[in-house]
């Protein structure tokens, strides 16, 4: 987890252009022994999993990349500019290109267009065969994957500026600027296009819904509210991408709350005290979230009632969870993927990747579960 600040105030703050970041260069060096990552428990193997295929797309570096699921294919990107499209079932590579520049975010797609964020705020668009279409420039660094849909591309840059671009030309159609809090997580709060609207996770714990065509605000709600005496205590950014299911949009914030809101109005369905810097996953019955200490929790999606909690993966720097059949899966800082029972949180299985952290959002692609590691291995896991 990193935190962005306008001023350098403590020794672990590292100066950046126009801001600074609080970064745990060694996430365990300064923590007491009680905060060491939990050891892996021995599993009895009640669910058999296997690696279906792997793809090396290149290291993520200081960024986080999540592949895009496009029909029966998957498009992945890495920091060195590599972009590849593969068959999601077999991993067979359909094409691979280099964007010609380093990348910082991606991939966004609507099935007709692929869009990634380049270093220094570049935004690059390609057709589904990897042919370059257009390039435009954002106002600052782009960490969140662009959202693509309804003939529009929505880009959020690190200065909290949201821009709507014409998907055909890259021409700027509208701009929305929000003031950033003095101290924010350096993460990639995501966006979700739903019908004619786009729902955007913002620093400061806000969810914002905009009319996709014009950028006009539909509603804005607080998932988490700043509290505490210090700026660090008042950080309450949204973790990950808001998830839309039926008529609800669900999200979680750091040092804030987890909950679901009415997609049309932003009215709260329910919310609970919670703290997380990664996103949530939802299915027909449950919302799954990982708290800042590494506990995996399940809530009733309709009421918010607690269903179960597993704290046996504490301080293992877990990823956003994914609902996958009878399991919920999370990746950790050593590249392990843990499968827990969807019904009670008990351990079911474990799979290894390449030993590097998993920070990307897991994807369910048919019968496969897809993870991308920081070392650039895209791994498809299947249940035996």
CSV table of C-alpha atoms in Angstrom, one decimal:
chain,number,residue,atom,x,y,z
A,1,UNK,CA,0.0,0.0,0.0
A,2,UNK,CA,1.2,3.5,-0.9
A,3,UNK,CA,-0.1,6.8,0.2
A,4,UNK,CA,0.2,10.0,-1.8
A,5,UNK,CA,0.8,13.3,0.0
A,6,UNK,CA,1.6,16.9,-1.0
A,7,UNK,CA,4.2,17.3,1.8
A,8,UNK,CA,6.9,15.0,3.0
A,9,UNK,CA,6.4,14.5,6.7
A,10,UNK,CA,8.0,11.3,7.8
A,11,UNK,CA,11.1,9.2,6.8
A,12,UNK,CA,9.1,6.7,4.8
A,13,UNK,CA,7.7,9.4,2.5
A,14,UNK,CA,9.3,9.5,-1.0
A,15,UNK,CA,9.0,12.7,-3.0
A,16,UNK,CA,7.3,12.5,-6.4
A,17,UNK,CA,6.3,15.1,-9.0
A,18,UNK,CA,3.7,17.3,-7.4
A,19,UNK,CA,3.1,14.9,-4.6
A,20,UNK,CA,4.8,12.3,-2.4
A,21,UNK,CA,4.1,8.7,-1.6
A,22,UNK,CA,4.1,6.8,1.7
A,23,UNK,CA,5.4,3.4,0.7
A,24,UNK,CA,6.3,0.3,2.7
A,25,UNK,CA,9.6,-0.4,1.0
A,26,UNK,CA,9.9,-3.4,3.2
A,27,UNK,CA,6.4,-4.1,4.4
A,28,UNK,CA,7.5,-6.1,7.5
A,29,UNK,CA,10.8,-4.5,8.6
A,30,UNK,CA,9.3,-1.9,10.9
A,31,UNK,CA,6.3,-3.9,12.1
A,32,UNK,CA,6.1,-5.8,15.4
A,33,UNK,CA,6.3,-9.5,15.3
A,34,UNK,CA,2.6,-9.8,15.7
A,35,UNK,CA,2.2,-8.2,12.2
A,36,UNK,CA,4.4,-10.8,10.5
A,37,UNK,CA,2.5,-12.7,7.7
A,38,UNK,CA,0.6,-15.7,8.9
A,39,UNK,CA,2.3,-19.0,8.1
A,40,UNK,CA,0.5,-21.2,5.6
A,41,UNK,CA,-1.6,-23.9,7.2
A,42,UNK,CA,-1.5,-27.5,6.0
A,43,UNK,CA,-4.5,-28.3,3.7
A,44,UNK,CA,-6.4,-31.6,3.5
A,45,UNK,CA,-7.2,-30.9,-0.1
A,46,UNK,CA,-11.0,-31.0,-0.2
A,47,UNK,CA,-10.9,-29.3,-3.6
A,48,UNK,CA,-8.4,-30.1,-6.4
A,49,UNK,CA,-7.1,-27.3,-8.5
A,50,UNK,CA,-4.6,-27.2,-11.3
A,51,UNK,CA,-2.8,-24.7,-13.5
A,52,UNK,CA,-4.5,-24.7,-16.9
A,53,UNK,CA,-2.1,-22.4,-18.7
A,54,UNK,CA,0.4,-19.6,-18.1
A,55,UNK,CA,1.5,-16.5,-20.1
A,56,UNK,CA,4.5,-14.3,-19.5
A,57,UNK,CA,3.5,-10.7,-20.3
A,58,UNK,CA,6.3,-8.8,-18.5
A,59,UNK,CA,6.8,-7.3,-15.1
A,60,UNK,CA,4.3,-4.8,-13.7
A,61,UNK,CA,7.0,-2.7,-12.0
A,62,UNK,CA,5.5,0.0,-9.7
A,63,UNK,CA,2.1,-0.5,-11.3
A,64,UNK,CA,-0.8,-2.9,-11.2
A,65,UNK,CA,-2.2,-4.5,-14.4
A,66,UNK,CA,-5.5,-6.5,-14.6
A,67,UNK,CA,-6.3,-8.4,-17.9
A,68,UNK,CA,-9.5,-7.6,-19.7
A,69,UNK,CA,-11.9,-10.4,-20.6
A,70,UNK,CA,-13.2,-9.9,-24.1
A,71,UNK,CA,-15.7,-12.6,-25.1
A,72,UNK,CA,-13.8,-15.9,-25.1
A,73,UNK,CA,-10.4,-14.1,-25.1
A,74,UNK,CA,-8.2,-12.3,-22.6
A,75,UNK,CA,-6.0,-9.2,-23.2
A,76,UNK,CA,-3.1,-8.6,-20.8
A,77,UNK,CA,-0.4,-5.9,-20.6
A,78,UNK,CA,2.9,-5.3,-18.8
A,79,UNK,CA,4.9,-2.3,-17.8
A,80,UNK,CA,7.4,-2.6,-20.6
A,81,UNK,CA,4.7,-2.1,-23.2
A,82,UNK,CA,3.8,-5.6,-24.1
A,83,UNK,CA,0.1,-6.3,-24.9
A,84,UNK,CA,-1.1,-9.8,-25.8
A,85,UNK,CA,-4.5,-11.4,-26.7
A,86,UNK,CA,-4.9,-15.1,-25.9
A,87,UNK,CA,-7.7,-17.7,-25.9
A,88,UNK,CA,-9.1,-17.6,-22.4
A,89,UNK,CA,-9.7,-21.4,-22.3
A,90,UNK,CA,-6.4,-22.6,-23.6
A,91,UNK,CA,-4.0,-19.7,-23.3
A,92,UNK,CA,-3.1,-19.9,-27.0
A,93,UNK,CA,-1.7,-16.6,-28.1
A,94,UNK,CA,-3.6,-14.9,-30.9
A,95,UNK,CA,-1.2,-11.9,-31.2
A,96,UNK,CA,1.3,-9.9,-29.2
A,97,UNK,CA,2.5,-6.3,-29.8
A,98,UNK,CA,4.6,-3.7,-28.1
A,99,UNK,CA,2.9,-0.3,-27.5
A,100,UNK,CA,6.1,1.5,-28.2
A,101,UNK,CA,6.1,3.0,-24.7
A,102,UNK,CA,6.1,1.9,-21.1
A,103,UNK,CA,2.6,1.3,-19.7
A,104,UNK,CA,1.1,2.3,-16.3
A,105,UNK,CA,-2.5,1.0,-16.5
A,106,UNK,CA,-4.7,-1.3,-18.4
A,107,UNK,CA,-6.4,-3.0,-20.0
A,108,UNK,CA,-9.8,-1.4,-20.7
A,109,UNK,CA,-12.1,-2.8,-23.4
A,110,UNK,CA,-15.7,-2.9,-24.7
A,111,UNK,CA,-15.0,-5.8,-27.1
A,112,UNK,CA,-14.3,-3.4,-30.0
A,113,UNK,CA,-11.5,-1.2,-28.6
A,114,UNK,CA,-8.5,-1.8,-26.3
A,115,UNK,CA,-7.2,1.1,-24.2
A,116,UNK,CA,-4.2,1.3,-21.9
A,117,UNK,CA,-2.4,4.0,-19.9
A,118,UNK,CA,1.1,4.9,-20.9
A,119,UNK,CA,3.8,6.4,-18.8
A,120,UNK,CA,3.6,10.2,-18.3
A,121,UNK,CA,-0.1,10.3,-18.9
A,122,UNK,CA,-0.3,8.9,-22.4
A,123,UNK,CA,-3.6,7.1,-23.3
A,124,UNK,CA,-3.3,4.6,-26.2
A,125,UNK,CA,-6.1,2.9,-28.1
A,126,UNK,CA,-5.9,-0.2,-30.3
A,127,UNK,CA,-8.3,-2.3,-32.3
A,128,UNK,CA,-9.0,-5.9,-31.4
A,129,UNK,CA,-6.2,-7.0,-33.7
A,130,UNK,CA,-3.7,-4.9,-31.9
A,131,UNK,CA,-3.5,-2.1,-34.5
A,132,UNK,CA,-2.9,1.4,-33.1
A,133,UNK,CA,-5.8,3.7,-33.5
A,134,UNK,CA,-5.1,6.9,-31.6
A,135,UNK,CA,-3.1,8.4,-28.7
A,136,UNK,CA,-4.0,11.3,-26.5
A,137,UNK,CA,-2.5,12.9,-23.4
A,138,UNK,CA,-4.0,12.9,-19.9
A,139,UNK,CA,-3.2,15.7,-17.4
A,140,UNK,CA,-1.0,13.5,-15.2
A,141,UNK,CA,-0.1,9.9,-14.5
A,142,UNK,CA,-2.8,7.3,-15.2
A,143,UNK,CA,-2.9,4.4,-12.7
A,144,UNK,CA,-6.5,3.2,-13.2
A,145,UNK,CA,-7.4,1.1,-16.2
A,146,UNK,CA,-9.5,3.2,-18.6
A,147,UNK,CA,-13.2,2.3,-18.8
A,148,UNK,CA,-14.6,1.7,-22.3
A,149,UNK,CA,-18.3,1.6,-23.4
A,150,UNK,CA,-21.1,3.2,-25.3
A,151,UNK,CA,-18.7,4.9,-27.7
A,152,UNK,CA,-16.7,6.6,-24.8
A,153,UNK,CA,-13.4,6.1,-23.0
A,154,UNK,CA,-13.2,7.4,-19.5
A,155,UNK,CA,-9.8,8.1,-18.0
A,156,UNK,CA,-9.0,9.1,-14.4
A,157,UNK,CA,-5.5,10.5,-13.8
A,158,UNK,CA,-3.7,10.8,-10.5
A,159,UNK,CA,-4.6,14.5,-10.1
A,160,UNK,CA,-8.2,13.3,-9.7
A,161,UNK,CA,-9.2,14.6,-13.1
A,162,UNK,CA,-11.8,12.5,-15.0
A,163,UNK,CA,-11.9,12.8,-18.8
A,164,UNK,CA,-14.5,11.5,-21.3
A,165,UNK,CA,-13.0,10.7,-24.7
A,166,UNK,CA,-14.6,9.8,-28.0
A,167,UNK,CA,-13.8,6.1,-28.5
A,168,UNK,CA,-13.4,6.6,-32.3
A,169,UNK,CA,-11.0,9.5,-32.3
A,170,UNK,CA,-9.7,10.1,-28.7
A,171,UNK,CA,-11.1,13.6,-28.8
A,172,UNK,CA,-11.9,15.0,-25.4
A,173,UNK,CA,-15.6,15.4,-24.8
A,174,UNK,CA,-15.8,16.4,-21.2
A,175,UNK,CA,-13.7,16.9,-18.0
A,176,UNK,CA,-14.7,16.6,-14.4
A,177,UNK,CA,-12.2,17.7,-11.7
A,178,UNK,CA,-12.4,16.7,-8.1
A,179,UNK,CA,-10.2,18.1,-5.3
A,180,UNK,CA,-8.0,15.4,-3.8
A,181,UNK,CA,-7.5,15.1,-0.1
A,182,UNK,CA,-4.0,16.1,1.2
A,183,UNK,CA,-3.2,12.4,1.8
A,184,UNK,CA,-4.3,9.6,-0.4
A,185,UNK,CA,-3.5,6.0,-1.2
A,186,UNK,CA,-1.4,5.5,-4.2
A,187,UNK,CA,-3.6,2.9,-5.7
A,188,UNK,CA,-5.8,2.5,-8.8
A,189,UNK,CA,-9.4,3.2,-7.8
A,190,UNK,CA,-11.5,1.8,-10.6
A,191,UNK,CA,-14.4,2.7,-12.8
A,192,UNK,CA,-17.4,0.7,-14.1
A,193,UNK,CA,-19.6,1.7,-17.1
A,194,UNK,CA,-23.2,0.6,-16.6
A,195,UNK,CA,-25.6,1.5,-19.3
A,196,UNK,CA,-25.4,5.2,-20.0
A,197,UNK,CA,-23.5,6.0,-16.8
A,198,UNK,CA,-20.0,5.5,-15.4
A,199,UNK,CA,-19.5,4.8,-11.7
A,200,UNK,CA,-16.1,6.1,-10.4
A,201,UNK,CA,-14.2,5.3,-7.2
A,202,UNK,CA,-12.5,8.4,-5.9
A,203,UNK,CA,-9.9,9.3,-3.2
A,204,UNK,CA,-11.6,10.5,0.0
A,205,UNK,CA,-14.0,7.6,0.1
A,206,UNK,CA,-16.4,8.9,-2.5
A,207,UNK,CA,-18.4,7.0,-5.2
A,208,UNK,CA,-19.4,9.2,-8.1
A,209,UNK,CA,-21.9,8.4,-10.9
A,210,UNK,CA,-21.6,10.5,-14.1
A,211,UNK,CA,-23.7,10.6,-17.3
A,212,UNK,CA,-21.4,8.9,-19.8
A,213,UNK,CA,-22.2,11.1,-22.7
A,214,UNK,CA,-21.7,14.5,-21.0
A,215,UNK,CA,-20.0,14.0,-17.7
A,216,UNK,CA,-22.9,15.5,-15.8
A,217,UNK,CA,-23.2,14.2,-12.2
A,218,UNK,CA,-25.9,11.7,-11.5
A,219,UNK,CA,-25.1,11.2,-7.8
A,220,UNK,CA,-22.2,11.2,-5.3
A,221,UNK,CA,-22.0,9.3,-2.0
A,222,UNK,CA,-19.5,8.7,0.7
A,223,UNK,CA,-18.5,5.1,1.3
A,224,UNK,CA,-16.0,6.2,4.0
A,225,UNK,CA,-15.8,9.5,5.9
A,226,UNK,CA,-12.6,11.0,7.1
A,227,UNK,CA,-12.1,10.7,10.8
A,228,UNK,CA,-9.2,11.2,13.2
A,229,UNK,CA,-6.9,13.9,14.3
A,230,UNK,CA,-4.0,13.3,11.8
A,231,UNK,CA,-4.0,13.3,8.0
A,232,UNK,CA,-2.9,9.6,8.1
A,233,UNK,CA,-5.9,8.7,10.3
A,234,UNK,CA,-8.2,10.6,7.9
A,235,UNK,CA,-7.2,8.6,4.8
A,236,UNK,CA,-10.4,6.9,3.5
A,237,UNK,CA,-10.0,6.1,-0.1
A,238,UNK,CA,-12.0,3.6,-2.1
A,239,UNK,CA,-10.2,0.3,-2.5
A,240,UNK,CA,-10.4,-1.3,-6.0
A,241,UNK,CA,-13.2,-1.0,-8.5
A,242,UNK,CA,-16.9,-0.6,-7.6
A,243,UNK,CA,-18.8,-3.8,-8.4
A,244,UNK,CA,-22.2,-3.7,-10.0
A,245,UNK,CA,-24.7,-6.5,-9.4
A,246,UNK,CA,-28.4,-6.3,-10.4
A,247,UNK,CA,-29.5,-2.8,-9.2
A,248,UNK,CA,-26.7,-2.4,-6.6
A,249,UNK,CA,-23.2,-1.0,-6.7
A,250,UNK,CA,-20.9,-2.2,-3.9
A,251,UNK,CA,-17.6,-0.9,-2.7
A,252,UNK,CA,-15.2,-0.6,0.3
A,253,UNK,CA,-13.0,2.1,1.6
A,254,UNK,CA,-9.8,2.2,3.6
A,255,UNK,CA,-10.5,3.2,7.3
A,256,UNK,CA,-14.1,3.5,6.3
A,257,UNK,CA,-17.0,1.2,5.4
A,258,UNK,CA,-18.1,-1.6,3.1
A,259,UNK,CA,-21.5,-1.5,1.7
A,260,UNK,CA,-23.9,-1.6,-1.3
A,261,UNK,CA,-25.8,1.4,-2.8
A,262,UNK,CA,-28.7,1.9,-5.2
A,263,UNK,CA,-27.3,2.1,-8.7
A,264,UNK,CA,-29.8,4.6,-9.8
A,265,UNK,CA,-29.8,7.0,-6.9
A,266,UNK,CA,-26.7,6.2,-4.7
A,267,UNK,CA,-29.0,5.6,-1.7
A,268,UNK,CA,-27.4,3.3,0.8
A,269,UNK,CA,-28.7,-0.3,1.0
A,270,UNK,CA,-26.4,-1.1,3.9
A,271,UNK,CA,-22.9,-0.4,5.2
A,272,UNK,CA,-20.6,-1.7,7.9
A,273,UNK,CA,-17.5,-0.4,9.5
A,274,UNK,CA,-14.5,-1.9,7.5
A,275,UNK,CA,-11.1,-1.0,6.2
A,276,UNK,CA,-9.5,-2.3,3.0
A,277,UNK,CA,-7.3,-1.0,0.3
A,278,UNK,CA,-8.4,-3.7,-2.2
A,279,UNK,CA,-11.8,-4.1,-3.8
A,280,UNK,CA,-14.8,-6.3,-3.2
A,281,UNK,CA,-16.4,-9.3,-5.0
A,282,UNK,CA,-20.1,-10.1,-5.1
A,283,UNK,CA,-22.3,-12.9,-6.2
A,284,UNK,CA,-26.0,-13.8,-5.9
A,285,UNK,CA,-25.8,-14.3,-2.1
A,286,UNK,CA,-22.6,-12.7,-0.7
A,287,UNK,CA,-20.2,-9.7,-0.8
A,288,UNK,CA,-16.6,-10.7,-0.1
A,289,UNK,CA,-14.0,-8.3,1.2
A,290,UNK,CA,-10.5,-8.4,2.7
A,291,UNK,CA,-9.7,-6.1,5.6
A,292,UNK,CA,-6.4,-4.3,6.1
A,293,UNK,CA,-5.1,-7.0,8.5
A,294,UNK,CA,-5.8,-9.8,5.9
A,295,UNK,CA,-9.0,-11.3,7.2
A,296,UNK,CA,-11.4,-12.5,4.5
A,297,UNK,CA,-15.0,-11.7,5.3
A,298,UNK,CA,-18.4,-12.5,3.7
A,299,UNK,CA,-21.5,-10.5,4.1
A,300,UNK,CA,-25.1,-11.1,3.1
A,301,UNK,CA,-25.4,-9.1,-0.1
A,302,UNK,CA,-28.9,-8.0,0.6
A,303,UNK,CA,-28.7,-7.0,4.3
A,304,UNK,CA,-25.0,-6.7,5.1
A,305,UNK,CA,-25.3,-9.4,7.9
A,306,UNK,CA,-22.0,-11.1,8.6
A,307,UNK,CA,-21.8,-14.6,7.2
A,308,UNK,CA,-18.3,-15.6,8.1
A,309,UNK,CA,-14.7,-14.4,8.7
A,310,UNK,CA,-11.4,-16.2,8.1
A,311,UNK,CA,-8.4,-14.5,9.8
A,312,UNK,CA,-5.8,-17.3,9.0
A,313,UNK,CA,-4.2,-15.3,6.2
A,314,UNK,CA,-3.4,-12.2,8.3
A,315,UNK,CA,-0.8,-9.8,6.9
A,316,UNK,CA,-0.3,-11.8,3.7
A,317,UNK,CA,-1.2,-8.7,1.6
A,318,UNK,CA,-4.2,-10.3,0.0
A,319,UNK,CA,-5.7,-9.3,-3.4
A,320,UNK,CA,-9.2,-8.5,-4.2
A,321,UNK,CA,-11.2,-11.7,-3.7
A,322,UNK,CA,-13.1,-13.5,-6.4
A,323,UNK,CA,-16.3,-15.6,-6.2
A,324,UNK,CA,-15.5,-18.8,-8.1
A,325,UNK,CA,-18.1,-21.6,-8.0
A,326,UNK,CA,-18.2,-23.0,-4.5
A,327,UNK,CA,-15.1,-21.1,-3.5
A,328,UNK,CA,-13.9,-17.5,-2.9
A,329,UNK,CA,-10.2,-17.1,-4.0
A,330,UNK,CA,-7.6,-14.5,-3.1
A,331,UNK,CA,-3.9,-14.1,-4.0
A,332,UNK,CA,-1.1,-13.1,-1.7
A,333,UNK,CA,2.3,-11.4,-1.5
A,334,UNK,CA,4.1,-14.7,-2.3
A,335,UNK,CA,2.0,-15.5,-5.3
A,336,UNK,CA,-0.1,-18.1,-3.6
A,337,UNK,CA,-3.8,-18.4,-4.5
A,338,UNK,CA,-6.0,-19.5,-1.6
A,339,UNK,CA,-9.4,-21.1,-2.1
A,340,UNK,CA,-11.9,-20.7,0.8
A,341,UNK,CA,-15.4,-22.2,1.0
A,342,UNK,CA,-18.0,-19.7,-0.2
A,343,UNK,CA,-20.4,-20.9,2.5
A,344,UNK,CA,-18.2,-20.9,5.7
A,345,UNK,CA,-14.7,-19.6,4.8
A,346,UNK,CA,-13.0,-22.9,5.5
A,347,UNK,CA,-9.8,-23.6,3.4
A,348,UNK,CA,-10.4,-25.8,0.3
A,349,UNK,CA,-7.2,-25.6,-1.7
A,350,UNK,CA,-4.1,-23.6,-2.6
A,351,UNK,CA,-2.2,-23.0,-5.8
A,352,UNK,CA,1.2,-21.5,-6.5
A,353,UNK,CA,2.2,-19.1,-9.3
A,354,UNK,CA,5.6,-17.5,-9.7
A,355,UNK,CA,6.3,-16.4,-6.1
A,356,UNK,CA,5.7,-12.7,-6.7
A,357,UNK,CA,2.8,-10.6,-5.2
A,358,UNK,CA,-0.7,-10.8,-6.7
A,359,UNK,CA,-2.2,-7.3,-6.7
A,360,UNK,CA,-4.4,-7.4,-9.8
A,361,UNK,CA,-8.1,-8.2,-9.7
A,362,UNK,CA,-8.9,-11.9,-10.3
A,363,UNK,CA,-11.1,-12.6,-13.3
A,364,UNK,CA,-13.4,-15.6,-13.9
A,365,UNK,CA,-13.2,-16.6,-17.5
A,366,UNK,CA,-15.5,-19.6,-18.2
A,367,UNK,CA,-14.2,-22.4,-16.0
A,368,UNK,CA,-10.8,-20.7,-15.4
A,369,UNK,CA,-9.8,-18.2,-12.7
A,370,UNK,CA,-7.2,-15.7,-14.0
A,371,UNK,CA,-4.6,-14.0,-11.9
A,372,UNK,CA,-1.7,-11.7,-13.0
A,373,UNK,CA,1.3,-11.4,-10.8
A,374,UNK,CA,3.7,-8.5,-10.4
A,375,UNK,CA,6.4,-10.4,-12.1
A,376,UNK,CA,4.1,-10.7,-15.2
A,377,UNK,CA,2.8,-14.2,-15.1
A,378,UNK,CA,-0.8,-14.5,-16.1
A,379,UNK,CA,-2.0,-17.8,-14.7
A,380,UNK,CA,-5.3,-19.6,-15.4
A,381,UNK,CA,-6.4,-22.0,-12.6
A,382,UNK,CA,-9.1,-24.6,-13.1
A,383,UNK,CA,-10.9,-26.9,-10.7
A,384,UNK,CA,-10.3,-30.7,-11.3
